[in-house]
């Protein structure tokens, strides 16, 4: 028999851990290649982890609800070792039984020795999940207090619910020592004690896992990058007229809609070619200019959260290819069916605030990128139209482009020139273009 370890996969840039939502297979069950073994979740996506090989699921190293670091071993998969296994199957089983008995005796001896050895005062034989230990560390829960918790999990394991209940009791009935400690943190305590409820009408809504991680990601982005935003108004009349002209034919031919998003992505990819420093990240005091142009597009989920699927090598796709990918990724994002690799590797991001009727926005950079573009709502506006015979007032379709960028790398000139280039490409749209 041979063992292969199932590893927690990397789910995206800046993602260091994932939560095990559900084990889809139990210990001892047979699994096929690429068959889903468990469901995991991060701030960006819920996904299934497939088995890399065929075999039998061995020991599960983590439980549902545990937070596990990327790259950690999470389960054993037991397989037959090719030729060696076949040879062993044809031999007498008695020598094998004898070997097995000897191994068991050695293990029992080692276990007995370990149990007789004195244990360090700060160690525990009891298993605590990384999530429980993290909460304990954050809330100042000692190992002795953890040991006294009656766990409600399997085999008495302490769950998240158990330790949160302990934290709640401690906050309600603090000891003298704890009161003294809190007094030294007056500002923090005052902020907590000033929470009031008016007429019992206030509602406390606990953040879900994704919202907590999104919040942390956004705060870290603001702490990391000095944000600057430049605004440009673009005349997209030709694009609106062109789309109205081709959308019926496109849907009949391709079986799906043509939206404005692939048009905007094409313009952004072409502008990046002219201003490649926009397509970068920062590593300490070094600027990493990306060789591939991978455009992320923020998509709203039914829960109200956001996810950013990525179109890889967007500059190498024609408009039809972009339209197909945009529709596919957007649909699967709403159905929670994105694969981990489809939200990784983005080098620049766009977000369409116009979907919600907003004319402009000041988007937060999706780290470790250095810029993000918000697309405002397209509106009809009176505008001055210049012609060889003179100027006149006409109705045009206009929209604002809001470009936020990291001022450590992107100066105002570069940030402004880039978004102006995107607008110029949109305004120069060929109304006779075929797709």
C-alpha positions as semicolon CSV with decimal commas, in nm:
position;residue;x (nm);y (nm);z (nm)
1;X;0,000;0,000;0,000
2;X;0,112;0,356;-0,067
3;X;-0,002;0,691;0,065
4;X;-0,049;1,020;-0,117
5;X;-0,123;1,334;0,080
6;X;-0,410;1,558;-0,028
7;X;-0,290;1,921;-0,011
8;X;-0,490;2,239;0,054
9;X;-0,469;2,415;-0,285
10;X;-0,377;2,778;-0,344
11;X;-0,704;2,962;-0,412
12;X;-0,571;3,296;-0,532
13;X;-0,311;3,565;-0,481
14;X;-0,284;3,688;-0,122
15;X;-0,495;3,392;-0,001
16;X;-0,302;3,211;0,273
17;X;-0,574;2,989;0,419
18;X;-0,913;2,834;0,352
19;X;-1,199;2,700;0,564
20;X;-1,316;2,340;0,530
21;X;-1,691;2,365;0,476
22;X;-1,781;2,000;0,425
23;X;-1,613;1,664;0,371
24;X;-1,787;1,502;0,074
25;X;-1,615;1,167;0,137
26;X;-1,563;0,971;0,459
27;X;-1,262;0,774;0,577
28;X;-1,252;0,437;0,400
29;X;-1,454;0,548;0,096
30;X;-1,322;0,482;-0,254
31;X;-1,251;0,792;-0,462
32;X;-1,183;0,833;-0,832
33;X;-0,941;1,067;-1,008
34;X;-1,079;1,425;-1,010
35;X;-1,371;1,324;-0,785
36;X;-1,458;1,597;-0,530
37;X;-1,336;1,509;-0,180
38;X;-1,430;1,822;0,017
39;X;-1,570;2,173;-0,011
40;X;-1,357;2,471;0,095
41;X;-1,412;2,844;0,108
42;X;-1,210;3,166;0,108
43;X;-1,303;3,533;0,086
44;X;-1,317;3,500;-0,291
45;X;-1,471;3,168;-0,380
46;X;-1,628;2,847;-0,252
47;X;-1,483;2,548;-0,432
48;X;-1,446;2,171;-0,431
49;X;-1,108;2,000;-0,395
50;X;-1,072;1,702;-0,630
51;X;-0,862;1,392;-0,573
52;X;-0,542;1,386;-0,781
53;X;-0,543;1,004;-0,789
54;X;-0,767;0,701;-0,752
55;X;-0,766;0,528;-0,416
56;X;-0,928;0,505;-0,073
57;X;-0,964;0,807;0,153
58;X;-0,752;0,749;0,461
59;X;-0,721;0,964;0,772
60;X;-0,879;1,311;0,766
61;X;-0,632;1,551;0,927
62;X;-0,881;1,837;0,974
63;X;-1,247;1,866;1,060
64;X;-1,531;2,067;0,909
65;X;-1,502;2,431;1,014
66;X;-1,124;2,421;1,055
67;X;-0,917;2,695;0,893
68;X;-0,620;2,541;0,711
69;X;-0,312;2,706;0,562
70;X;-0,249;2,678;0,188
71;X;-0,009;2,392;0,115
72;X;-0,092;2,199;0,433
73;X;-0,168;1,826;0,422
74;X;-0,539;1,774;0,488
75;X;-0,598;1,401;0,427
76;X;-0,439;1,073;0,325
77;X;-0,526;0,885;0,006
78;X;-0,428;0,518;0,016
79;X;-0,334;0,354;-0,313
80;X;-0,193;0,023;-0,433
81;X;0,178;0,045;-0,509
82;X;0,197;-0,087;-0,865
83;X;0,436;-0,380;-0,917
84;X;0,531;-0,421;-0,553
85;X;0,169;-0,454;-0,449
86;X;0,099;-0,717;-0,716
87;X;0,397;-0,925;-0,604
88;X;0,288;-0,909;-0,240
89;X;-0,063;-1,022;-0,331
90;X;0,073;-1,349;-0,475
91;X;0,293;-1,435;-0,174
92;X;0,201;-1,610;0,148
93;X;0,023;-1,376;0,388
94;X;0,176;-1,527;0,705
95;X;0,507;-1,336;0,684
96;X;0,307;-1,017;0,630
97;X;0,093;-1,086;0,937
98;X;0,409;-1,142;1,140
99;X;0,559;-0,814;1,020
100;X;0,235;-0,632;1,098
101;X;0,232;-0,774;1,452
102;X;0,591;-0,658;1,509
103;X;0,509;-0,310;1,381
104;X;0,206;-0,287;1,610
105;X;0,419;-0,390;1,909
106;X;0,681;-0,123;1,826
107;X;0,410;0,141;1,794
108;X;0,258;0,040;2,130
109;X;0,604;0,063;2,290
110;X;0,664;0,412;2,146
111;X;0,320;0,533;2,255
112;X;0,380;0,400;2,608
113;X;0,719;0,572;2,627
114;X;0,572;0,899;2,508
115;X;0,293;0,880;2,765
116;X;0,550;0,828;3,043
117;X;0,757;1,131;2,938
118;X;0,680;1,456;3,124
119;X;0,491;1,703;2,907
120;X;0,576;2,074;2,889
121;X;0,342;2,293;3,093
122;X;0,238;2,491;2,788
123;X;0,145;2,187;2,578
124;X;-0,180;1,992;2,559
125;X;-0,281;1,647;2,438
126;X;-0,620;1,787;2,341
127;X;-0,671;1,882;1,975
128;X;-0,769;2,242;1,900
129;X;-0,845;2,363;1,549
130;X;-0,645;2,658;1,407
131;X;-0,963;2,868;1,421
132;X;-1,017;2,797;1,792
133;X;-0,651;2,869;1,874
134;X;-0,663;3,193;1,677
135;X;-0,975;3,310;1,864
136;X;-0,814;3,211;2,195
137;X;-0,500;3,409;2,112
138;X;-0,697;3,716;2,000
139;X;-0,925;3,714;2,306
140;X;-0,650;3,632;2,558
141;X;-0,788;3,287;2,649
142;X;-0,524;3,082;2,832
143;X;-0,449;2,715;2,771
144;X;-0,584;2,636;3,118
145;X;-0,916;2,798;3,028
146;X;-0,927;2,603;2,700
147;X;-0,868;2,278;2,888
148;X;-1,171;2,348;3,109
149;X;-1,413;2,400;2,821
150;X;-1,662;2,117;2,774
151;X;-1,647;2,081;2,397
152;X;-1,967;2,014;2,202
153;X;-1,786;1,873;1,897
154;X;-1,702;1,515;1,812
155;X;-1,515;1,339;2,096
156;X;-1,554;1,652;2,308
157;X;-1,365;1,874;2,061
158;X;-1,389;2,247;2,132
159;X;-1,575;2,420;1,849
160;X;-1,592;2,783;1,740
161;X;-1,932;2,805;1,909
162;X;-1,787;2,680;2,240
163;X;-1,502;2,932;2,257
164;X;-1,722;3,224;2,144
165;X;-1,964;3,134;2,425
166;X;-1,671;3,145;2,671
167;X;-1,564;3,486;2,538
168;X;-1,922;3,610;2,585
169;X;-1,933;3,488;2,946
170;X;-1,596;3,646;3,023
171;X;-1,711;3,981;2,882
172;X;-2,027;3,966;3,092
173;X;-1,852;3,859;3,416
174;X;-1,491;3,980;3,403
175;X;-1,255;3,897;3,690
176;X;-1,078;4,167;3,890
177;X;-0,760;4,108;3,691
178;X;-0,947;4,131;3,363
179;X;-1,120;4,454;3,475
180;X;-0,780;4,604;3,553
181;X;-0,650;4,497;3,212
182;X;-0,948;4,654;3,042
183;X;-0,897;4,981;3,226
184;X;-0,551;5,007;3,071
185;X;-0,719;4,988;2,731
186;X;-0,967;5,265;2,799
187;X;-1,025;5,374;2,443
188;X;-1,098;5,024;2,321
189;X;-1,326;4,948;2,618
190;X;-1,510;5,276;2,586
191;X;-1,583;5,210;2,222
192;X;-1,728;4,870;2,311
193;X;-1,935;5,002;2,602
194;X;-2,086;5,286;2,399
195;X;-2,293;5,051;2,182
196;X;-2,656;5,146;2,243
197;X;-2,983;5,005;2,115
198;X;-3,268;5,245;2,038
199;X;-3,619;5,122;2,125
200;X;-3,512;4,766;2,057
201;X;-3,531;4,827;1,681
202;X;-3,163;4,788;1,601
203;X;-3,064;4,467;1,430
204;X;-2,726;4,301;1,478
205;X;-2,613;4,123;1,161
206;X;-2,316;3,894;1,199
207;X;-2,076;3,921;0,906
208;X;-2,051;3,599;0,709
209;X;-1,711;3,446;0,640
210;X;-1,675;3,603;0,295
211;X;-1,775;3,951;0,416
212;X;-1,520;3,937;0,700
213;X;-1,239;3,847;0,463
214;X;-1,345;4,104;0,203
215;X;-1,346;4,367;0,478
216;X;-0,995;4,267;0,584
217;X;-0,875;4,267;0,220
218;X;-1,014;4,617;0,160
219;X;-0,868;4,763;0,480
220;X;-0,528;4,612;0,401
221;X;-0,541;4,761;0,051
222;X;-0,601;5,108;0,190
223;X;-0,320;5,062;0,440
224;X;-0,085;4,934;0,170
225;X;-0,147;5,171;-0,123
226;X;-0,185;5,551;-0,125
227;X;-0,494;5,572;-0,348
228;X;-0,541;5,845;-0,607
229;X;-0,838;5,858;-0,848
230;X;-0,857;6,031;-1,187
231;X;-1,185;6,083;-1,375
232;X;-1,253;6,106;-1,748
233;X;-1,586;6,140;-1,932
234;X;-1,609;5,935;-2,251
235;X;-1,853;5,968;-2,542
236;X;-1,964;5,611;-2,617
237;X;-2,244;5,694;-2,861
238;X;-2,091;5,487;-3,142
239;X;-2,059;5,186;-2,911
240;X;-2,422;5,210;-2,798
241;X;-2,545;5,239;-3,159
242;X;-2,322;4,953;-3,274
243;X;-2,439;4,722;-2,995
244;X;-2,805;4,801;-3,066
245;X;-2,740;4,711;-3,429
246;X;-2,566;4,375;-3,370
247;X;-2,711;4,239;-3,045
248;X;-3,009;4,058;-3,201
249;X;-2,797;3,893;-3,469
250;X;-2,531;3,801;-3,211
251;X;-2,780;3,635;-2,978
252;X;-2,941;3,437;-3,262
253;X;-2,601;3,322;-3,387
254;X;-2,418;3,260;-3,058
255;X;-2,708;3,188;-2,823
256;X;-2,605;3,455;-2,574
257;X;-2,600;3,831;-2,524
258;X;-2,332;4,079;-2,624
259;X;-2,275;4,324;-2,336
260;X;-2,059;4,634;-2,302
261;X;-1,809;4,458;-2,072
262;X;-1,601;4,278;-2,342
263;X;-1,575;4,609;-2,529
264;X;-1,438;4,782;-2,220
265;X;-1,197;4,495;-2,150
266;X;-1,062;4,513;-2,505
267;X;-1,000;4,888;-2,468
268;X;-0,826;4,839;-2,131
269;X;-0,603;4,561;-2,268
270;X;-0,499;4,776;-2,565
271;X;-0,430;5,075;-2,338
272;X;-0,212;4,858;-2,113
273;X;0,007;4,777;-2,415
274;X;0,080;5,148;-2,450
275;X;0,123;5,205;-2,072
276;X;0,266;4,872;-1,942
277;X;0,361;5,008;-1,598
278;X;-0,011;5,008;-1,511
279;X;0,008;4,628;-1,539
280;X;0,230;4,577;-1,236
281;X;0,262;4,496;-0,867
282;X;0,494;4,607;-0,586
283;X;0,732;4,376;-0,400
284;X;0,910;4,572;-0,127
285;X;1,107;4,841;-0,313
286;X;1,080;4,659;-0,645
287;X;0,821;4,705;-0,920
288;X;0,713;4,382;-1,089
289;X;0,591;4,462;-1,439
290;X;0,367;4,177;-1,553
291;X;0,429;4,004;-1,885
292;X;0,069;3,880;-1,926
293;X;-0,239;4,099;-1,939
294;X;-0,495;3,925;-1,717
295;X;-0,805;4,137;-1,661
296;X;-1,019;4,074;-1,353
297;X;-1,384;4,176;-1,364
298;X;-1,567;4,229;-1,036
299;X;-1,898;4,042;-1,032
300;X;-2,177;4,074;-0,777
301;X;-2,302;3,757;-0,608
302;X;-2,664;3,695;-0,499
303;X;-2,545;3,726;-0,137
304;X;-2,432;4,085;-0,203
305;X;-2,064;3,995;-0,187
306;X;-1,823;4,040;-0,476
307;X;-1,592;3,803;-0,659
308;X;-1,332;3,878;-0,927
309;X;-1,298;3,615;-1,202
310;X;-1,000;3,671;-1,432
311;X;-0,977;3,667;-1,812
312;X;-0,625;3,541;-1,884
313;X;-0,427;3,694;-2,173
314;X;-0,714;3,925;-2,258
315;X;-0,506;4,107;-2,518
316;X;-0,482;3,786;-2,724
317;X;-0,858;3,734;-2,754
318;X;-1,081;3,889;-3,019
319;X;-1,411;4,051;-2,927
320;X;-1,608;3,730;-2,976
321;X;-1,368;3,538;-2,749
322;X;-1,391;3,809;-2,483
323;X;-1,771;3,809;-2,499
324;X;-1,783;3,431;-2,456
325;X;-1,548;3,436;-2,157
326;X;-1,723;3,731;-1,990
327;X;-2,063;3,561;-2,011
328;X;-1,931;3,224;-1,897
329;X;-1,738;3,358;-1,597
330;X;-2,019;3,592;-1,490
331;X;-2,281;3,315;-1,505
332;X;-2,068;3,065;-1,311
333;X;-1,971;3,330;-1,056
334;X;-2,340;3,383;-0,974
335;X;-2,386;3,006;-0,941
336;X;-2,076;2,965;-0,719
337;X;-1,912;2,735;-0,973
338;X;-1,583;2,911;-1,039
339;X;-1,263;2,710;-1,020
340;X;-0,974;2,832;-0,801
341;X;-0,750;2,906;-1,100
342;X;-1,022;3,130;-1,251
343;X;-0,984;3,388;-0,975
344;X;-0,603;3,384;-0,969
345;X;-0,336;3,573;-1,159
346;X;-0,517;3,901;-1,226
347;X;-0,293;4,192;-1,321
348;X;-0,555;4,469;-1,359
349;X;-0,921;4,492;-1,252
350;X;-1,235;4,664;-1,378
351;X;-1,559;4,708;-1,183
352;X;-1,889;4,823;-1,333
353;X;-2,055;5,059;-1,084
354;X;-2,292;5,165;-1,362
355;X;-2,478;4,837;-1,310
356;X;-2,624;4,992;-0,995
357;X;-2,703;5,327;-1,160
358;X;-2,391;5,501;-1,026
359;X;-2,229;5,758;-1,254
360;X;-1,881;5,722;-1,100
361;X;-1,694;5,572;-0,807
362;X;-1,360;5,558;-0,628
363;X;-1,275;5,186;-0,634
364;X;-1,028;5,023;-0,396
365;X;-0,727;4,856;-0,558
366;X;-0,734;4,476;-0,569
367;X;-0,397;4,394;-0,410
368;X;-0,127;4,321;-0,516
369;X;-0,223;4,508;-0,835
370;X;-0,156;4,882;-0,867
371;X;-0,470;5,008;-1,041
372;X;-0,843;4,951;-1,092
373;X;-1,099;5,109;-1,328
374;X;-1,463;5,180;-1,235
375;X;-1,712;5,207;-1,523
376;X;-2,001;5,444;-1,461
377;X;-2,356;5,433;-1,596
378;X;-2,409;5,530;-1,963
379;X;-2,639;5,832;-1,980
380;X;-2,787;6,048;-2,254
381;X;-2,658;6,405;-2,224
382;X;-2,667;6,726;-2,430
383;X;-2,321;6,789;-2,572
384;X;-2,142;7,025;-2,809
385;X;-2,067;6,845;-3,137
386;X;-1,791;6,990;-3,351
387;X;-1,821;6,967;-3,731
388;X;-1,641;7,135;-4,026
389;X;-1,953;7,348;-4,073
390;X;-1,965;7,465;-3,711
391;X;-2,065;7,345;-3,367
392;X;-2,412;7,238;-3,257
393;X;-2,584;7,082;-2,956
394;X;-2,681;6,716;-2,980
395;X;-2,776;6,420;-2,760
396;X;-2,485;6,187;-2,689
397;X;-2,429;5,876;-2,476
398;X;-2,170;5,955;-2,212
399;X;-2,008;5,775;-1,920
400;X;-1,745;5,844;-1,654
401;X;-1,433;5,632;-1,614
402;X;-1,289;5,642;-1,259
403;X;-0,928;5,522;-1,238
404;X;-0,782;5,453;-0,891
405;X;-0,409;5,381;-0,875
406;X;-0,125;5,321;-0,630
407;X;0,068;5,648;-0,602
408;X;0,382;5,461;-0,491
409;X;0,419;5,338;-0,849
410;X;0,174;5,527;-1,068
411;X;0,212;5,905;-1,077
412;X;-0,074;6,136;-1,169
413;X;0,055;6,177;-1,524
414;X;0,064;5,804;-1,594
415;X;-0,266;5,736;-1,417
416;X;-0,439;6,019;-1,604
417;X;-0,288;5,936;-1,943
418;X;-0,391;5,572;-1,912
419;X;-0,758;5,640;-1,841
420;X;-0,764;5,907;-2,114
421;X;-0,629;5,646;-2,358
422;X;-0,907;5,405;-2,262
423;X;-1,163;5,679;-2,327
424;X;-1,003;5,764;-2,664
425;X;-1,022;5,400;-2,774
426;X;-1,390;5,382;-2,677
427;X;-1,471;5,707;-2,857
428;X;-1,293;5,587;-3,173
429;X;-1,515;5,278;-3,199
430;X;-1,592;5,173;-3,558
431;X;-1,970;5,159;-3,592
432;X;-1,931;4,931;-3,897
433;X;-1,720;4,675;-3,715
434;X;-1,816;4,309;-3,758
435;X;-1,811;4,045;-3,487
